[in-house]
Amino acid sequence: MPRLDLHLHTTHSDGSLPPAEVLALAHKAGVTALAITDHDITTGLPEALEAGARLGIDVIPGVEISSRFGENELHILGYFLDWQDQALDTRLAGLRASRHRRNPLIIEQLRALGCDITYDEVKELAGTESVGRPHIAHVLMKKGYVKSAKKAFDRFLAHGKPAYVPRELPEPVEAMAWIRAANGVPVLAHPLWARQDGEGLFKLCEKLKAEGLGGMEVHYSTHNPKQTAALLDIARRLDLLVTGGSDFHGLTKPDIEVGVGRGGLTIPVKLLDPLRKAASA
Ligand code: AMP
Ligand code: FE
Ligand code: FE
Ligand code: ZN
C-alpha cells in the first residue's frame, strides 16, 4: 500500500543506517514519499535525494530541532526547507555546538559513576557533527555497561538519571522562526512527549500556532487509535496540518520500522499535498 513516512533518522544524527539504506527500506515498505529529519543537521539530504531519484521516492528536505519546554523538550520538525540556506545552516551549527558543550559533561558524570568511556570514542562512533545521547548509549552498550540503548537511558542518560546534563536549547518560537525563515513548515513532533492532558495539549498547541506552528504529527509509531483520534481532533479545531512519521532510528529504536512503525502505522499519502502547498504559500 502506498504510504508516507515524514520522520526518519539516519547516521547523520542518531540513526544507525545511512540515508541510502533508509531509502531502500522505505522502497520495500511501499513508501512513496518521505522526509529525512535528522536532529540539527541536513548533511544526509544529498545522499537521500540521490537515492530517492533512483528509487522513485519523493524526498522532502527536513530537520528535527529540540526546543525548551520547562524541564522537558518539544521537538519541532521542519519540512520543505531550503536546506542550503545560510542562516539555517548557521543556526543548526549553533545547536550542534551546544551538543559538544554538553556531551563531555555527561561523559564526566559517567566516568565518576565508574564507566570507562571517553568523548573521543563517542565522536568516532557517531561519525557526524550531530552527536547525541544515543551515541553515548551505544558506546556504553558496546563496552558492556548496559544491555541495550534503552537501558542506558533508564539507568544513566534520561532526565532525572545520574548522568543527565541539560543542553542549551532554543525556545519553540525561535526554532519555528528559523524553519519559517528557510521557507519550511514547522510541525510539532510526537505531541504526547509534552505529557499534557487533552485540554493542556490543546492550549499548548494554540499558543504554538500563534507563534508560527503549521502542523502536528498526529500519526506516530507509538500512538494508539484513541490517541490518534484525540490529536486529530485538536489539529482540526486549530486548523493545523496533519502529518505522520515512524521516527525510525534503526538499531537505536529496534522495535520501529520504516513506514509501518511497530506494524500498525499507515500514514495516508493525501496528507502530503496540503503540507507542500503550505510550504510554497
Ligand atoms: P539528545 O538530542 O542528544 O539529547 O538525545 C535525545 C535523543 O535520544 C532523542 O531524540 C531520542 O532519539 C533518544 N532518546 C531519548 N530518550 C530516550 C529513551 N528513554 N530511550 C531511548 N532513546 C531515547
Ligand atoms: Fe533521535
Ligand atoms: Fe524527536
Ligand atoms: Zn525524531
mmCIF file of N, CA and C and ligand atoms in Angstrom, residues 7 9 37 39 64 75 77 190 220 247 249 253, ligand 4:
data_model
loop_
_atom_site.group_PDB
_atom_site.id
_atom_site.type_symbol
_atom_site.label_atom_id
_atom_site.label_comp_id
_atom_site.label_asym_id
_atom_site.label_seq_id
_atom_site.Cartn_x
_atom_site.Cartn_y
_atom_site.Cartn_z
ATOM 1 N N HIS A 7 9.155 11.147 9.128
ATOM 2 C CA HIS A 7 10.018 11.301 10.305
ATOM 3 C C HIS A 7 11.013 10.146 10.359
ATOM 4 N N HIS A 9 15.347 9.098 10.842
ATOM 5 C CA HIS A 9 16.715 9.473 11.222
ATOM 6 C C HIS A 9 17.733 8.566 10.531
ATOM 7 N N THR A 37 14.638 13.585 8.639
ATOM 8 C CA THR A 37 14.521 14.609 9.691
ATOM 9 C C THR A 37 15.583 14.368 10.761
ATOM 10 N N HIS A 39 18.418 15.151 13.557
ATOM 11 C CA HIS A 39 18.493 16.173 14.604
ATOM 12 C C HIS A 39 19.562 17.205 14.242
ATOM 13 N N GLU A 64 14.871 18.008 12.446
ATOM 14 C CA GLU A 64 14.169 17.985 13.739
ATOM 15 C C GLU A 64 14.996 18.784 14.737
ATOM 16 N N HIS A 75 9.918 18.838 20.402
ATOM 17 C CA HIS A 75 10.679 18.665 19.166
ATOM 18 C C HIS A 75 9.877 19.241 18.000
ATOM 19 N N LEU A 77 9.638 19.643 13.992
ATOM 20 C CA LEU A 77 10.068 19.176 12.672
ATOM 21 C C LEU A 77 9.919 20.314 11.679
ATOM 22 N N HIS A 190 5.816 14.192 17.721
ATOM 23 C CA HIS A 190 5.321 13.347 18.833
ATOM 24 C C HIS A 190 4.737 14.184 19.985
ATOM 25 N N TYR A 220 1.855 8.490 14.522
ATOM 26 C CA TYR A 220 3.192 8.237 15.087
ATOM 27 C C TYR A 220 3.247 6.795 15.585
ATOM 28 N N ASP A 247 9.497 7.892 13.078
ATOM 29 C CA ASP A 247 10.642 8.220 13.951
ATOM 30 C C ASP A 247 11.635 7.052 13.952
ATOM 31 N N HIS A 249 14.863 4.999 13.743
ATOM 32 C CA HIS A 249 16.268 5.267 14.077
ATOM 33 C C HIS A 249 17.152 4.050 13.792
ATOM 34 N N LYS A 253 16.323 2.407 17.983
ATOM 35 C CA LYS A 253 14.952 2.089 18.423
ATOM 36 C C LYS A 253 14.528 0.842 17.666
HETATM 37 ZN ZN ZN B 4 12.925 12.066 15.706
#
